[in-house]
PDB file of C-alpha atoms in Angstrom:
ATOM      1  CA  UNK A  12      10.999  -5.402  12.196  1.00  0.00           C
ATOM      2  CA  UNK A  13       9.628  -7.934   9.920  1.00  0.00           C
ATOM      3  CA  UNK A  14      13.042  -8.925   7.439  1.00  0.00           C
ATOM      4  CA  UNK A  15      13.434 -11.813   6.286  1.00  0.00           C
ATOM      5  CA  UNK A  16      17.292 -13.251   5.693  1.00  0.00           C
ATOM      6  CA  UNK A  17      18.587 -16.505   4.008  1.00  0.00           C
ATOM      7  CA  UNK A  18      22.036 -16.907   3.869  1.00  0.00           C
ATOM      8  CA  UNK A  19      24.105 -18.896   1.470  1.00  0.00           C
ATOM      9  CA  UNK A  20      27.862 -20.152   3.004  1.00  0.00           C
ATOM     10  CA  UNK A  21      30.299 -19.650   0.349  1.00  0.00           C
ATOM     11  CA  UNK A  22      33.906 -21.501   0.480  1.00  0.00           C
ATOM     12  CA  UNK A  23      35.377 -18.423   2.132  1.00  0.00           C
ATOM     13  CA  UNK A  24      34.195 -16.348   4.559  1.00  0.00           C
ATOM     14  CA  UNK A  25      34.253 -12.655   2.230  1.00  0.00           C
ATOM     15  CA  UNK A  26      33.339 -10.730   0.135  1.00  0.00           C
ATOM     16  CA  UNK A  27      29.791 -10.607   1.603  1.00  0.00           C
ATOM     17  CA  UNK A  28      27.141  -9.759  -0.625  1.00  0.00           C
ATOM     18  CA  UNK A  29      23.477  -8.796  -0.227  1.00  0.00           C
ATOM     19  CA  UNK A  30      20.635  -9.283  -2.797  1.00  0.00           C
ATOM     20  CA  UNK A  31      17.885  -7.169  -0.898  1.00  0.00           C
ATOM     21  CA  UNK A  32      14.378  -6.498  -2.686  1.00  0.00           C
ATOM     22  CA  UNK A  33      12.127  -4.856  -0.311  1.00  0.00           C
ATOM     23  CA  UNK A  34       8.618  -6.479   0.326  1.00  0.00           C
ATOM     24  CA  UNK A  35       6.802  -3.684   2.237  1.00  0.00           C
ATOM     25  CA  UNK A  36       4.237  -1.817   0.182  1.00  0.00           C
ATOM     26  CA  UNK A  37       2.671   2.179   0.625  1.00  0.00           C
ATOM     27  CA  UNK A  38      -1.210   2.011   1.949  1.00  0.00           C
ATOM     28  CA  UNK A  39      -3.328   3.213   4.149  1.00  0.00           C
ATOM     29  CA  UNK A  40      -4.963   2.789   7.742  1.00  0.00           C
ATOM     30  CA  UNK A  41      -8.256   3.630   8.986  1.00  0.00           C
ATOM     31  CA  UNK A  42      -7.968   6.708  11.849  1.00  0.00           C
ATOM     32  CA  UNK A  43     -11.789   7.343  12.637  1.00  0.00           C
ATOM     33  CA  UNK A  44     -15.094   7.400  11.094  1.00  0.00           C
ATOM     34  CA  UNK A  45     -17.479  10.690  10.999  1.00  0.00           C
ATOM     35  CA  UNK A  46     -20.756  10.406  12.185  1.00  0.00           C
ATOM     36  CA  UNK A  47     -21.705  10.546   8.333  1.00  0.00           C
ATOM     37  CA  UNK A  48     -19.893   7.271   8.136  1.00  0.00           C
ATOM     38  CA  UNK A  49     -17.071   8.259   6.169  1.00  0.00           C
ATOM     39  CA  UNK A  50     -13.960   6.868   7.167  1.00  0.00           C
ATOM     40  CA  UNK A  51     -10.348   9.452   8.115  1.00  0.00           C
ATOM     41  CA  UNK A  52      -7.670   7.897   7.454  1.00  0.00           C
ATOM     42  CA  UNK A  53      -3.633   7.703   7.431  1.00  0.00           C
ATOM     43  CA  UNK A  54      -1.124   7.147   4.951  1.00  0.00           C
ATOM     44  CA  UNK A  55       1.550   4.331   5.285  1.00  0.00           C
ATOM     45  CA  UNK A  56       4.867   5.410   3.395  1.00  0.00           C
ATOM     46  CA  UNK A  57       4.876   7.649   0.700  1.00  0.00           C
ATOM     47  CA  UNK A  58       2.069   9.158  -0.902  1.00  0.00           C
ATOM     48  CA  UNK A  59       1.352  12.574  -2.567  1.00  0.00           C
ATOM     49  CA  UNK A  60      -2.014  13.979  -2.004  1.00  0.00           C
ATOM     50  CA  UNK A  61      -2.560  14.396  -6.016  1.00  0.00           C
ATOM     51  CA  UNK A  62      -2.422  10.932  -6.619  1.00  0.00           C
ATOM     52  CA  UNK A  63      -4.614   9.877  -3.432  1.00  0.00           C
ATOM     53  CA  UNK A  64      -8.118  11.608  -4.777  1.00  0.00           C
ATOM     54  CA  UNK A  65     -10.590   9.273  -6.740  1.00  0.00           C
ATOM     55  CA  UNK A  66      -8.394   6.295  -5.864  1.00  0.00           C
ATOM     56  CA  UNK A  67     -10.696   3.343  -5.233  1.00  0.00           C
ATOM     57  CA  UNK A  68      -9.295   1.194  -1.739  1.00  0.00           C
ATOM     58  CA  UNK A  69     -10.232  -1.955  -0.029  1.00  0.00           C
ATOM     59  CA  UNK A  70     -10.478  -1.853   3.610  1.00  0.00           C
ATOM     60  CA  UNK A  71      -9.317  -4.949   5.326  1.00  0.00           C
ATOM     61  CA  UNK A  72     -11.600  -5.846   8.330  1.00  0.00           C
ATOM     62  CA  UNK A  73     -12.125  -8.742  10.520  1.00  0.00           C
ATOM     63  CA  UNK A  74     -15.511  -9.447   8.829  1.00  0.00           C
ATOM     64  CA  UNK A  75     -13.863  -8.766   5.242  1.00  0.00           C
ATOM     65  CA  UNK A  76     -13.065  -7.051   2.815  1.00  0.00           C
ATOM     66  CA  UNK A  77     -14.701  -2.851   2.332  1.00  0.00           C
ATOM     67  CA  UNK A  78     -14.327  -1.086  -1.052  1.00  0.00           C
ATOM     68  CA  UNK A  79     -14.373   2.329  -1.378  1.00  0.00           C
ATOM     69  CA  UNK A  80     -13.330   5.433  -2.557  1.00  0.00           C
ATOM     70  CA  UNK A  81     -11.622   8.597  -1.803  1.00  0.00           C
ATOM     71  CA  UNK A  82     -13.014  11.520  -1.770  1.00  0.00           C
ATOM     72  CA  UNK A  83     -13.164  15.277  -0.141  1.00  0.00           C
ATOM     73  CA  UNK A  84     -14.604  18.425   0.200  1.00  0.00           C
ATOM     74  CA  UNK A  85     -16.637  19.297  -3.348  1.00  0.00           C
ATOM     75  CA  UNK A  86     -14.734  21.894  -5.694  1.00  0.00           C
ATOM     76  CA  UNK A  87     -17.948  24.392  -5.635  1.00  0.00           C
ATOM     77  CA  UNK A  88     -17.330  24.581  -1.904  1.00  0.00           C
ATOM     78  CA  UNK A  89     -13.811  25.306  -1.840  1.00  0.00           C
ATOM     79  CA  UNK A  90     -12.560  28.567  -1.874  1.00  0.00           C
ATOM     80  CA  UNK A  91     -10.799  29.966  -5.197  1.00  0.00           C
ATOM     81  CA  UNK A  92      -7.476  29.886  -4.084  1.00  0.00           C
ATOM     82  CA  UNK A  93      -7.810  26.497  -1.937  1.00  0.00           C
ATOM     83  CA  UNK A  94      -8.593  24.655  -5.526  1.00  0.00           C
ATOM     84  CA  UNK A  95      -5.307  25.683  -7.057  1.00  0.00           C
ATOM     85  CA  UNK A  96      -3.942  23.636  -3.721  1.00  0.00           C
ATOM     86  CA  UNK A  97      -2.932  19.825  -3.591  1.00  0.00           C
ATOM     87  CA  UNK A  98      -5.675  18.490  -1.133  1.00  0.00           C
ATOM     88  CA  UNK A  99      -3.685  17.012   2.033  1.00  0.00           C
ATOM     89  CA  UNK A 100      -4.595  13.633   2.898  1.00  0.00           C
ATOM     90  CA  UNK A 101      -6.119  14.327   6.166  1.00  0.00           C
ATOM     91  CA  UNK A 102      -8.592  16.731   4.401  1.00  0.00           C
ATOM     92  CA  UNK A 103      -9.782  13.318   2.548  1.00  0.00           C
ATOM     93  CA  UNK A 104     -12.017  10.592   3.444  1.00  0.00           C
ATOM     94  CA  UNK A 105     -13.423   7.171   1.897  1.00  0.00           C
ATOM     95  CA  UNK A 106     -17.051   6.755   0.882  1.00  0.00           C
ATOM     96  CA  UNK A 107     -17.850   2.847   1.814  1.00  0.00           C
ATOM     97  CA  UNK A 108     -21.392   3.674   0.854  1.00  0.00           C
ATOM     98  CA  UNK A 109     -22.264   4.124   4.136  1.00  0.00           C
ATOM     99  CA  UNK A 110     -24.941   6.674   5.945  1.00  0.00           C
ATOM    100  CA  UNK A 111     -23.976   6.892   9.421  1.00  0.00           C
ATOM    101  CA  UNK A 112     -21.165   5.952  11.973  1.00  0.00           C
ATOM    102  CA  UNK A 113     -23.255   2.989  13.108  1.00  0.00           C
ATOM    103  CA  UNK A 114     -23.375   1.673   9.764  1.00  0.00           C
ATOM    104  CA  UNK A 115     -19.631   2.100   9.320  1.00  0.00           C
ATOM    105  CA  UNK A 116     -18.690   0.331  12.845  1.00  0.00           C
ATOM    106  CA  UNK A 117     -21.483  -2.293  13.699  1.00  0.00           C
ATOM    107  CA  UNK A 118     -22.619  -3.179  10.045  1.00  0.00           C
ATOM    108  CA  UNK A 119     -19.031  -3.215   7.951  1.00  0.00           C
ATOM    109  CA  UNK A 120     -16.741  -3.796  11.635  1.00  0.00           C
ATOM    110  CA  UNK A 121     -14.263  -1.197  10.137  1.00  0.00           C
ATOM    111  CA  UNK A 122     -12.098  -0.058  13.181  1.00  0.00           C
ATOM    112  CA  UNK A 123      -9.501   2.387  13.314  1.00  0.00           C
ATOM    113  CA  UNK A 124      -5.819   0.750  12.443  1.00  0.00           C
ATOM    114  CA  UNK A 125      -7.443  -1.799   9.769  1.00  0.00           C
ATOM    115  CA  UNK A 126      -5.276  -1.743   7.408  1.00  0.00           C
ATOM    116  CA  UNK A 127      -6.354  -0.294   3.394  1.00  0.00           C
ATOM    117  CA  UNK A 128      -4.882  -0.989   0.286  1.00  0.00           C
ATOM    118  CA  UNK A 129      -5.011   0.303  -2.853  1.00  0.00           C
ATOM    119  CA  UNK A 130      -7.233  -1.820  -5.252  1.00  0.00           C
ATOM    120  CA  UNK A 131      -5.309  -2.769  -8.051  1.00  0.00           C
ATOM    121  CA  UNK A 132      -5.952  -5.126 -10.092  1.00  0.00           C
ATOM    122  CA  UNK A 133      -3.246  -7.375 -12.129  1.00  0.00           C
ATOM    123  CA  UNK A 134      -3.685  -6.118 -16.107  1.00  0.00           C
ATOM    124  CA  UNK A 135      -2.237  -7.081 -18.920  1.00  0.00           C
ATOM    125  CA  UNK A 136      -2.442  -3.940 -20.984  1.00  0.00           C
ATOM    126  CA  UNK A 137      -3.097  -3.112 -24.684  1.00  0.00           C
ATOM    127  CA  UNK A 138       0.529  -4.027 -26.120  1.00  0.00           C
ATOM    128  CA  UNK A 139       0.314  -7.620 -24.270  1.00  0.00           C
ATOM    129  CA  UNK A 140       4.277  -7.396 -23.159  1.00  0.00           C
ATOM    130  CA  UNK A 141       3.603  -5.111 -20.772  1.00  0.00           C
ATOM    131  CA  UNK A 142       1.833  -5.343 -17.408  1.00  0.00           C
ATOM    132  CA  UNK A 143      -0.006  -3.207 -14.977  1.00  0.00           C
ATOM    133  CA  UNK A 144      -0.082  -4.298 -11.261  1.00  0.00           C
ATOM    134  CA  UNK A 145       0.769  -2.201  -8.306  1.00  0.00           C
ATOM    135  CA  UNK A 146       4.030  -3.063  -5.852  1.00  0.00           C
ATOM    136  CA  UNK A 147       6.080  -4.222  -9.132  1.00  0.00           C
ATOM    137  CA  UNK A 148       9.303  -3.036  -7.321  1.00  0.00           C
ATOM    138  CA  UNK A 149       8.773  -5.021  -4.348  1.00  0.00           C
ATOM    139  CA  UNK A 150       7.740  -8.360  -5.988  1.00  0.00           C
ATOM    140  CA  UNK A 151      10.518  -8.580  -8.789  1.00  0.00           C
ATOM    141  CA  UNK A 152      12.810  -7.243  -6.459  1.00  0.00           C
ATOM    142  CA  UNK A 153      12.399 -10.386  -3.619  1.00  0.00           C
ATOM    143  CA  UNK A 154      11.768 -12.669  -6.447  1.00  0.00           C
ATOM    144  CA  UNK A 155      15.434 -12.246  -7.993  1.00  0.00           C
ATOM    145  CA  UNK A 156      16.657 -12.519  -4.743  1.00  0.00           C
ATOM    146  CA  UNK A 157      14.937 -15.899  -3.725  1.00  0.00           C
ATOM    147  CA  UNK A 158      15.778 -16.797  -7.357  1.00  0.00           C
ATOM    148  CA  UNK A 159      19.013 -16.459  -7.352  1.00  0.00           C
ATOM    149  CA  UNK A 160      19.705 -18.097  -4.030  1.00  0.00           C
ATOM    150  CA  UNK A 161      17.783 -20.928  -5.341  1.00  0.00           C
ATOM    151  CA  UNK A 162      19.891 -21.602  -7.764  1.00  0.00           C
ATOM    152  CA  UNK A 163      22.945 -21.388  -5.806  1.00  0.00           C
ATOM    153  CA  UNK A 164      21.596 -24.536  -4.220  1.00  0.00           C
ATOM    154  CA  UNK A 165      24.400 -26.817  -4.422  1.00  0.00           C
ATOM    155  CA  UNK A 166      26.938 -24.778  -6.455  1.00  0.00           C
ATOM    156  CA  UNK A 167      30.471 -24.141  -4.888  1.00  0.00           C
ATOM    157  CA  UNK A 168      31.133 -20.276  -4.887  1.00  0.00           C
ATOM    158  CA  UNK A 169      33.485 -17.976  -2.751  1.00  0.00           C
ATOM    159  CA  UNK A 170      30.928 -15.448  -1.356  1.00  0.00           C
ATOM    160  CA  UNK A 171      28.761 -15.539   1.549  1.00  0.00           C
ATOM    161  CA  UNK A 172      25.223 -14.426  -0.183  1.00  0.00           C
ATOM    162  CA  UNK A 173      22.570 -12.941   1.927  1.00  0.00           C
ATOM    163  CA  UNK A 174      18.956 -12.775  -0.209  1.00  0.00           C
ATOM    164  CA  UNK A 175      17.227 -10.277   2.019  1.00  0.00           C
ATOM    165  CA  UNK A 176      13.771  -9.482   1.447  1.00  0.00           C
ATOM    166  CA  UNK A 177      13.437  -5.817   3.715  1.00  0.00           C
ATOM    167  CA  UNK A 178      10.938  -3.763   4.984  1.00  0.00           C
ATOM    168  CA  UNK A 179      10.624  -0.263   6.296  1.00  0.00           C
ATOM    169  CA  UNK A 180      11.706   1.056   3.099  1.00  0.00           C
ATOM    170  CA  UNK A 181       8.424   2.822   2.147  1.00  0.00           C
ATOM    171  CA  UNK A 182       8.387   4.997   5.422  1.00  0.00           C
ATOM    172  CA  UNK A 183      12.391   5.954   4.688  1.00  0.00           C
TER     173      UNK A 183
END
């Protein structure tokens, strides 16, 4: 499924032990485009639809990158009780700035199952020890893993090691 495994031979053959980050990441993929040229589309792994509004995405197509946002139905034309709701993802779309479906498909190439990402940009924030960047879970995670097999290299130890970076851990 897209795992990748080194494995480091230790002098016996157990205990066995696993250093597994996981390098799969929540996004998004393109479903269909409206004849308004907005673009429907489907979430990859976990997302909650309060977070997903206003979120600002890149759309990865064979002719480049597409930024845009996400946006839905106005609040003035939603019903009283539907604004009290959490708007479901499928009631959203993203605004690529286009005005039509042919704009969307011939001009900008976007096709349904490109993939879109959230874009987030590496920040170092106000107190400079701390850092903003999205997927910090995945990356540290893999990178201990790789790091500590790497130093293994050419030590003597009892354990077989397996650094594992995983996927499918976003969809469950």
């Amino acid at each position: 499924l897209g795992s990748f495994i080194c494995e480091k031979k230790g002098t016996s053959a157990g205990p066995k032990v696993m250093l597994a980050g996981h390098l799969d990441e929540v996004g998004f993929m393109v479903k269909s485009v409206t004849k308004e040229g907005f673009v429907k589309f489907l979430a990859l792994g976990g997302w909650w639809g309060h977070v997903v509004l206003g979120q600002r995405l890149i759309i990865k197509t064979r002719k480049g990158d597409v930024h845009g946002v996400v946006g839905s139905k106005p609040p003035h034309e939603l019903l009283d009780e539907d604004r009290k709701k959490v708007l479901e993802i499928k009631q959203m779309y993203i605004d690529v700035g286009a005005t039509s479906d042919w704009d969307v498909r011939k001009k900008l190439d976007i096709r349904p199952g490109d993939p879109i990402l959230p874009d987030s940009a590496f920040t170092q924030m106000a107190n400079p020890n701390l850092l903003l960047a999205k997927a910090w879970d995945n990356r540290i995670g893999c990178a201990l893993a790789a790091d500590t097999a790497k130093r293994l290299q050419g030590q003597s130890h009892p354990n077989t090691l397996y650094a594992v970076a995983t996927v499918q851990e976003e969809v469950g």
